Tab-separated table of C-alpha atoms in Angstrom:
chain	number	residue	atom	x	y	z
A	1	UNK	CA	8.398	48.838	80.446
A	2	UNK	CA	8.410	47.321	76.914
A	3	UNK	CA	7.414	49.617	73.828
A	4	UNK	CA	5.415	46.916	72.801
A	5	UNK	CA	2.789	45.950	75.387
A	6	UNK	CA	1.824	42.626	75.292
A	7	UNK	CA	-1.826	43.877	76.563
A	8	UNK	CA	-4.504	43.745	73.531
A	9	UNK	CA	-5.922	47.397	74.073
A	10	UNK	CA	-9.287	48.180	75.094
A	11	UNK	CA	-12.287	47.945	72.111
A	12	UNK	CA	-12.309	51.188	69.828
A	13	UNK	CA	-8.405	52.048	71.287
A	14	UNK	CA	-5.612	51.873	69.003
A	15	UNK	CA	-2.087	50.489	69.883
A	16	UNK	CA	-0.650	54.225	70.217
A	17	UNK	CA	-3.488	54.562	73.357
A	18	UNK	CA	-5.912	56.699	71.374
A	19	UNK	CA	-9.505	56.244	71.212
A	20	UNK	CA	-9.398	55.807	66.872
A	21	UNK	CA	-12.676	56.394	65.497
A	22	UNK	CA	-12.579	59.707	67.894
A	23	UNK	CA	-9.442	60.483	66.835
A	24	UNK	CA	-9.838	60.352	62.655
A	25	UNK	CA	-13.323	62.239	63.190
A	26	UNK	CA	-11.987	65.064	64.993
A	27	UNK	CA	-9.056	65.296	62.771
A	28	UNK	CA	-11.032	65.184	59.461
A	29	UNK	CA	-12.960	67.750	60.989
A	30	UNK	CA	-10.250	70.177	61.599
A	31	UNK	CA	-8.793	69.546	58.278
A	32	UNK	CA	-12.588	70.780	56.438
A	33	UNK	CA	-11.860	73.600	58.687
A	34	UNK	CA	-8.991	74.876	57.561
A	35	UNK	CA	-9.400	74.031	54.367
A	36	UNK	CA	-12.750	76.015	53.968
A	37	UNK	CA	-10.823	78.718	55.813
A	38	UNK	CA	-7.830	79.090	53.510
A	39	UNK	CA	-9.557	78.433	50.382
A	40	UNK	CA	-12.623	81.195	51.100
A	41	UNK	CA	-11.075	83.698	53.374
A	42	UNK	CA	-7.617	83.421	54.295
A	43	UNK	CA	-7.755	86.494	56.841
A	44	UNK	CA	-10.084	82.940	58.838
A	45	UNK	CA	-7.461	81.235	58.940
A	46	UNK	CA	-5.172	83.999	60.484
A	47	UNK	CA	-8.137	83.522	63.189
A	48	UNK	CA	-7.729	79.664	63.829
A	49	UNK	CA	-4.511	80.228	64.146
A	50	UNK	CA	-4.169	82.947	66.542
A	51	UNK	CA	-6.535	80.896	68.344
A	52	UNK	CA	-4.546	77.581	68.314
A	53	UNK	CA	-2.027	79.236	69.164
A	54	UNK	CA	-3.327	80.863	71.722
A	55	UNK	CA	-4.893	78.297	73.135
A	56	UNK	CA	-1.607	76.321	73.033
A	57	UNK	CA	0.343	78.727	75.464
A	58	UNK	CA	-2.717	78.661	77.888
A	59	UNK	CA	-1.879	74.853	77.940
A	60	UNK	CA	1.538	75.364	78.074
A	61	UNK	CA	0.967	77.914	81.082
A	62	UNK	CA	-0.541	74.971	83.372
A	63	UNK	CA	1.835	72.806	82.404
A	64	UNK	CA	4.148	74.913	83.994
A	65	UNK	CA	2.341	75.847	86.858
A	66	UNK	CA	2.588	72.061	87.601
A	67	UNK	CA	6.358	72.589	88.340
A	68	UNK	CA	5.896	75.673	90.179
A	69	UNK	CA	6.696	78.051	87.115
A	70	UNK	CA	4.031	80.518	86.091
A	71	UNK	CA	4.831	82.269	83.411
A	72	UNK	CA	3.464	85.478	82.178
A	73	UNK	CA	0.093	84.264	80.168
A	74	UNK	CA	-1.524	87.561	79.262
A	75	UNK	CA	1.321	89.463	77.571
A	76	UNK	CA	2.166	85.616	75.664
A	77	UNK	CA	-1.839	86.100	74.390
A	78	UNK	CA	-1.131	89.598	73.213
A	79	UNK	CA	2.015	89.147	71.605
A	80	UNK	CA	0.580	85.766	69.830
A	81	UNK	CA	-1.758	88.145	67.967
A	82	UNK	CA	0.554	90.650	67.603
A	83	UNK	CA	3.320	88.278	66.396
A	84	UNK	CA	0.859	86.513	63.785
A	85	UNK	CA	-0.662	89.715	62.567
A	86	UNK	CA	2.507	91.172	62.129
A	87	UNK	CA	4.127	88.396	59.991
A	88	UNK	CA	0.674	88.404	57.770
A	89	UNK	CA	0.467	92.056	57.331
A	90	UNK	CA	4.029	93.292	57.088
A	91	UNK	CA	6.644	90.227	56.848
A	92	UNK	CA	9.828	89.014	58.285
A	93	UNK	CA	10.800	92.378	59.799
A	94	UNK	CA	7.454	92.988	61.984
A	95	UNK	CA	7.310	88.978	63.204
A	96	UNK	CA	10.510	89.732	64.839
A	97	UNK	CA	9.588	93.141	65.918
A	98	UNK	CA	6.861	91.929	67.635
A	99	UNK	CA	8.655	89.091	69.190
A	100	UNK	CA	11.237	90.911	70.779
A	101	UNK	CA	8.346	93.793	71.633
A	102	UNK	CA	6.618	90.799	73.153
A	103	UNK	CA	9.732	89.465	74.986
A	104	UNK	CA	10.065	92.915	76.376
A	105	UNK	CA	6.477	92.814	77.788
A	106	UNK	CA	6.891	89.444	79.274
A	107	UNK	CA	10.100	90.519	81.097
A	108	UNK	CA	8.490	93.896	82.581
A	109	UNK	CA	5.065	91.885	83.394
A	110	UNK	CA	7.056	89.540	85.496
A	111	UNK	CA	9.264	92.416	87.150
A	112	UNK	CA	6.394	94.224	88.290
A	113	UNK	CA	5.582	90.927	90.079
A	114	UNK	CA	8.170	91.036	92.394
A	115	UNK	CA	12.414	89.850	91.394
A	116	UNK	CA	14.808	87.301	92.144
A	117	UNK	CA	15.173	84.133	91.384
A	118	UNK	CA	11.458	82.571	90.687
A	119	UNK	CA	10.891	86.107	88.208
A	120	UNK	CA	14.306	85.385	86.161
A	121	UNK	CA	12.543	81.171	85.819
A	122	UNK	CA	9.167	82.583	84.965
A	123	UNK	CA	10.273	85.180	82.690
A	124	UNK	CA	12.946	82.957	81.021
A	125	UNK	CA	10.118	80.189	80.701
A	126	UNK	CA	7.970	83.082	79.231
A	127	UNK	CA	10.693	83.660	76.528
A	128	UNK	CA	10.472	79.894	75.393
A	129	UNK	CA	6.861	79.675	75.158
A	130	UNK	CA	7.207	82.923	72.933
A	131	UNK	CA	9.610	81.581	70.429
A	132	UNK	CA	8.288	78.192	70.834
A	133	UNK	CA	4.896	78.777	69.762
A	134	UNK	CA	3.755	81.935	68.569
A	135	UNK	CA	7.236	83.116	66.490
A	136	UNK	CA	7.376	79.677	64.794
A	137	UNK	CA	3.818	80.169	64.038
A	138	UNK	CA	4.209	83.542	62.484
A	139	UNK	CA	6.185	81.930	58.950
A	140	UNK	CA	2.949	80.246	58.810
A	141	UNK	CA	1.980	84.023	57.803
A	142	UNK	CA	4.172	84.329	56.196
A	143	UNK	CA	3.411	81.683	54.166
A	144	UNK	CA	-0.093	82.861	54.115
A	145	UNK	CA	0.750	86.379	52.929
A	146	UNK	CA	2.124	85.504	49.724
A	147	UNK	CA	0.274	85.820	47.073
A	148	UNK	CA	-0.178	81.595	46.302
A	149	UNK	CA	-0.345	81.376	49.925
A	150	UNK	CA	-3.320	79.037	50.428
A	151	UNK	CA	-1.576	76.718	48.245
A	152	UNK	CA	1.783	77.186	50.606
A	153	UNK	CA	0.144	76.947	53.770
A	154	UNK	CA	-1.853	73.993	52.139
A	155	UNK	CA	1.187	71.945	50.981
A	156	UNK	CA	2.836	72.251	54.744
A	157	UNK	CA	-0.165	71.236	56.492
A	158	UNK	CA	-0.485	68.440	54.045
A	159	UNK	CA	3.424	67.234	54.611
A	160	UNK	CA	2.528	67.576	58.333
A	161	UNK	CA	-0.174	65.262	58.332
A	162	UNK	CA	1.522	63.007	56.051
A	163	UNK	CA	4.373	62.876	58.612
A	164	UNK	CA	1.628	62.022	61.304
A	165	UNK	CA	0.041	59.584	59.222
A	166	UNK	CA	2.843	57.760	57.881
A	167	UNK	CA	4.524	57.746	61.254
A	168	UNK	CA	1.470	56.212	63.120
A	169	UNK	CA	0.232	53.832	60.283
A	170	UNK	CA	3.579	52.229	59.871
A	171	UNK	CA	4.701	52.151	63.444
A	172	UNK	CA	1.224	50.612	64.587
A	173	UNK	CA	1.660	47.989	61.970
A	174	UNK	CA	5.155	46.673	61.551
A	175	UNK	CA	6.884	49.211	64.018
A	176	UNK	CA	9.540	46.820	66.340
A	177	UNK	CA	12.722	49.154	66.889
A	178	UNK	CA	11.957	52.217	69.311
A	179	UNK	CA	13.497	55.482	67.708
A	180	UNK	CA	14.093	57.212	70.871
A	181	UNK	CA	13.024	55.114	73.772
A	182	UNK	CA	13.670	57.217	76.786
A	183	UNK	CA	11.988	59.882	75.135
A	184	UNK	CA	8.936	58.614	73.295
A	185	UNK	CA	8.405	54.760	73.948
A	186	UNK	CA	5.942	54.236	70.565
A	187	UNK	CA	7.777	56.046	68.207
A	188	UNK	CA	10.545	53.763	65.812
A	189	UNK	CA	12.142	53.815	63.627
A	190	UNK	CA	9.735	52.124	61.165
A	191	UNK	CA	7.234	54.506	61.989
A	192	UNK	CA	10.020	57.358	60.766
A	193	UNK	CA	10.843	55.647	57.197
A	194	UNK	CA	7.277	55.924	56.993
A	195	UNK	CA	6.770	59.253	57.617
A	196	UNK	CA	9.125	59.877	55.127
A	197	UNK	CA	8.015	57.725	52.434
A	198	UNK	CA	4.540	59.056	52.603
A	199	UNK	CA	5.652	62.492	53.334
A	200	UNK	CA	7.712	62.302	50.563
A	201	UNK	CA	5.337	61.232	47.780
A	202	UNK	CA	2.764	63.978	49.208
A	203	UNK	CA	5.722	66.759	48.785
A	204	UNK	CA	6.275	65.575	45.002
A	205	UNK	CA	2.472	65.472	44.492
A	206	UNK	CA	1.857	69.016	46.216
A	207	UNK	CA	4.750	70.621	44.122
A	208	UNK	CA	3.555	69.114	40.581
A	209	UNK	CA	-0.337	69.530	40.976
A	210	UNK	CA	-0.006	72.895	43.282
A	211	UNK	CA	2.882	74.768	41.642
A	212	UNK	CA	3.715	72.517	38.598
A	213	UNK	CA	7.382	72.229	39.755
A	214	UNK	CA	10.802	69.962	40.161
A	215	UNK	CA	9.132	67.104	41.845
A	216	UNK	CA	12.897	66.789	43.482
A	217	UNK	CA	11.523	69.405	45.087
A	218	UNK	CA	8.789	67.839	46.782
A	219	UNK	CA	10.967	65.026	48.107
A	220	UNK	CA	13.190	67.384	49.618
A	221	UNK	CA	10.217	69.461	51.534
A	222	UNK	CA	8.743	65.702	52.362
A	223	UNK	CA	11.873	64.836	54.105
A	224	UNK	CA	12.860	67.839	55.819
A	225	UNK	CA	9.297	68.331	57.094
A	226	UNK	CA	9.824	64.393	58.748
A	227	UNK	CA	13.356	66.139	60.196
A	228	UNK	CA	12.591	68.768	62.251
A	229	UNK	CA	8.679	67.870	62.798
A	230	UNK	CA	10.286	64.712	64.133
A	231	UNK	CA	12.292	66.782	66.175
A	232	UNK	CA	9.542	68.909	67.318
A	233	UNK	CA	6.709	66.025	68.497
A	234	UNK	CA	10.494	64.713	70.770
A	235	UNK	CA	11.152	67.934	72.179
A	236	UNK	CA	7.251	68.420	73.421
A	237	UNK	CA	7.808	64.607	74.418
A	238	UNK	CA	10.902	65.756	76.457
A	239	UNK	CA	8.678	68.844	78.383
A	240	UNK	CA	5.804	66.452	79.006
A	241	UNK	CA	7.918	63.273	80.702
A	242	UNK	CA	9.699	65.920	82.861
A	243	UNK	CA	6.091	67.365	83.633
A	244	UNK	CA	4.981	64.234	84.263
A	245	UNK	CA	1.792	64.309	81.507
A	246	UNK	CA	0.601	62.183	79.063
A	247	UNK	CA	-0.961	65.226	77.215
A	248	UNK	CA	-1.055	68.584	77.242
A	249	UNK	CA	-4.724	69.157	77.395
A	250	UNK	CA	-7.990	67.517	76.725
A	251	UNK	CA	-9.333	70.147	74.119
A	252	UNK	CA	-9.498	67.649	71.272
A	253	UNK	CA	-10.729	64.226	71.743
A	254	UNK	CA	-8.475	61.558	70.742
A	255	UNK	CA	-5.606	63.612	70.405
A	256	UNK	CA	-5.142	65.442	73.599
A	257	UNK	CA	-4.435	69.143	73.886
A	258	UNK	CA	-4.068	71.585	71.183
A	259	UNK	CA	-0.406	71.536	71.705
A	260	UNK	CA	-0.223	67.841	71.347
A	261	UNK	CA	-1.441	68.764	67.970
A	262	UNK	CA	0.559	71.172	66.526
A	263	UNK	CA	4.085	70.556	68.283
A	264	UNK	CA	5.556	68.720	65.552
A	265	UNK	CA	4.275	71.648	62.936
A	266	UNK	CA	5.574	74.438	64.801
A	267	UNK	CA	9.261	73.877	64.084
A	268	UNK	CA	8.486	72.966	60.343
A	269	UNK	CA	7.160	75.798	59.749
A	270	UNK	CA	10.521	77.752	59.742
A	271	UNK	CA	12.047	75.401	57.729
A	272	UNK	CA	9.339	74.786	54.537
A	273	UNK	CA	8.671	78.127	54.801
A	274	UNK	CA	12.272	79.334	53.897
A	275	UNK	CA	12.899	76.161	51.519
A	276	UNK	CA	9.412	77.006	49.528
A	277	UNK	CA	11.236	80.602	49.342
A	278	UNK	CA	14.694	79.651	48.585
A	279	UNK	CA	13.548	76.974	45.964
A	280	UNK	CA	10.544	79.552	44.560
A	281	UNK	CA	12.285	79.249	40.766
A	282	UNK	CA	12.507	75.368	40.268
A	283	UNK	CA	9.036	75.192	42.277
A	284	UNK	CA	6.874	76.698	40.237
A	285	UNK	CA	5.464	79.551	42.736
C-alpha cells in the first residue's frame, strides 16, 4: 500500500487520517491545562501526570490482553504514583527505588497468580510497561522539582510539540520519502528535517527567553528531543502493528489514546532532562 494514498480524504480529515479541527482543539486544550497547572501549582501538574500516566498503562494493559498477555495493572497504578512522587519529592535515588520496589511488586503479584510460562510473559511484559512509562515519566519530576522547574518542564513540552508539529506540518505538505516504511507508513523523512528545524528554533528561543542562555544550547536540546522522541512515536508504532491497532485508545479525540500522545515524550524525557542538567552553566538555569 502506497504512503501516499491517492484517495482525497474525507471533509474535516487531514492527510495523516485525523479528524483536524478535533484534533488542534483538544490539543490546545491540554496545552492551557498544563500550562495553568505548572505555572499556578506545580504539585497539579504532578496530578495530570500521574494520571496520564496512569491512564496510559491501563491502555497499554488491553493492548496486551489482545495478544493474550495480561500484565499486572494494579501494582503498575501504584508504583506510577509511587515512582512520580518519589522522583518529585526526593530525586534520582527514590525514582529508582521505587521502580525496582515496583518491579518487585509486579513479579510477586503475578506469582501469586499461578507460575510457568504465561507468569514469566506477563510479569516480563509488566517490567516494560514499568520502565516504559512511569520511570521515564519520573525525570519529568525531576525536572519539576527543581527550583526553575516550570520553566524546565515547560521548555520540554514545548520541544515535544514542536517535534509533533514540525513533523506533521511538513510531512502533510511536501512529505514524499517514507522514513521508516514498514514501521510507520506517513512518517518521512521531510516530515523529520522538519521536526528538527522547528524544534530547533523553539530550543534556541526557550533557552534565551526562559534561562537567558547559549542559544547553541537550544539547538542541541531541539535536535536531540527530534532523536529519541522520533525514536519513541517508532517504537509505540512497532507495539501497535504487531497488536494489530491503529491507536491505543480513544480517550482523546483526534489523537487516539493517551499513549498515542505521550509515546514520543516519554523517552525524551531522560534525555533533556540530563542535558538541561549537564549543560545547567552555559544555560542559564
Amino acid at each position: 500500500m502506497s504512503s501516499h494514498p491517492a484517495v482525497a480524504p474525507a471533509p474535516g480529515t487531514s492527510r495523516a487520517g485525523r479528524d483536524l479541527p478535533v484534533a488542534v482543539a483538544v490539543g490546545l486544550g491540554l496545552l492551557v491545562l498544563v500550562a495553568a497547572s505548572l505555572f499556578i501549582r506545580r504539585e497539579a501538574f504532578g496530578l495530570i501526570a500521574v494520571a496520564a500516566v496512569g491512564a496510559g498503562l491501563w491502555e497499554l494493559a488491553q493492548a496486551f490482553a489482545r495478544r493474550g498477555v495480561h500484565i499486572p495493572v494494579l501494582p503498575l497504578l501504584v508504583g506510577d504514583v509511587g515512582i512520580l512522587v518519589s522522583a518529585y519529592v526526593a530525586g534520582m535515588e527514590a525514582l529508582f527505588v521505587a521502580f525496582v520496589l515496583t518491579v518487585g511488586g509486579i513479579v510477586v503479584w503475578r506469582v501469586l497468580d499461578g507460575s510457568g510460562p504465561r507468569a514469566v510473559r506477563d510479569a516480563t511484559s509488566g517490567v516494560f510497561a514499568a520502565a516504559y512509562l512511569p520511570l521515564m515519566a519520573g525525570f519529568v519530576m525531576l525536572m519539576l522539582a527543581a527550583e526553575d522547574g516550570a520553566m524546565r518542564v515547560a521548555l520540554f513540552i514545548l520541544l515535544c510539540v514542536a517535534n509533533d508539529t514540525g513533523g506533521y506540518v511538513v510531512g502533510v505538505l511536501i512529505g514524499r520519502h517514507p522514513l521508516a516504511p514498514s514501521v510507520s507508513p506517513k512518517k518521512t523523512w521531510e516530515g523529520l528535517l522538519g521536526s528538527v528545524v522547528l524544534a530547533s528554533v523553539v530550543g534556541v528561543l526557550g533557552v534565551h527567553l526562559m534561562f537567558d542562555g547559549d542559544p547553541a544550547v537550544g539547538a542541541l536540546l531541539g535536535v536531540a528531543t527530534v532523536a529519541v522522541a522520533t525514536l519513541g512515536d517508532l517504537g509505540e508504532s512497532l507495539i501497535k502493528r504487531d497488536l494489530e491497532l491503529k491507536d491505543m485508545g480513544t480517550l482523546l479525540p483526534g489523537h487516539g489514546g493517551i499513549l498515542d500522545r505521550i509515546d514520543s515524550m516519554l523517552l525524551a524525557a531522560p534525555v533533556v532532562y540530563l542535558l538541561l542538567e549537564a549543560l545547567q552553566p552555559v544555560a542559564g538555569a
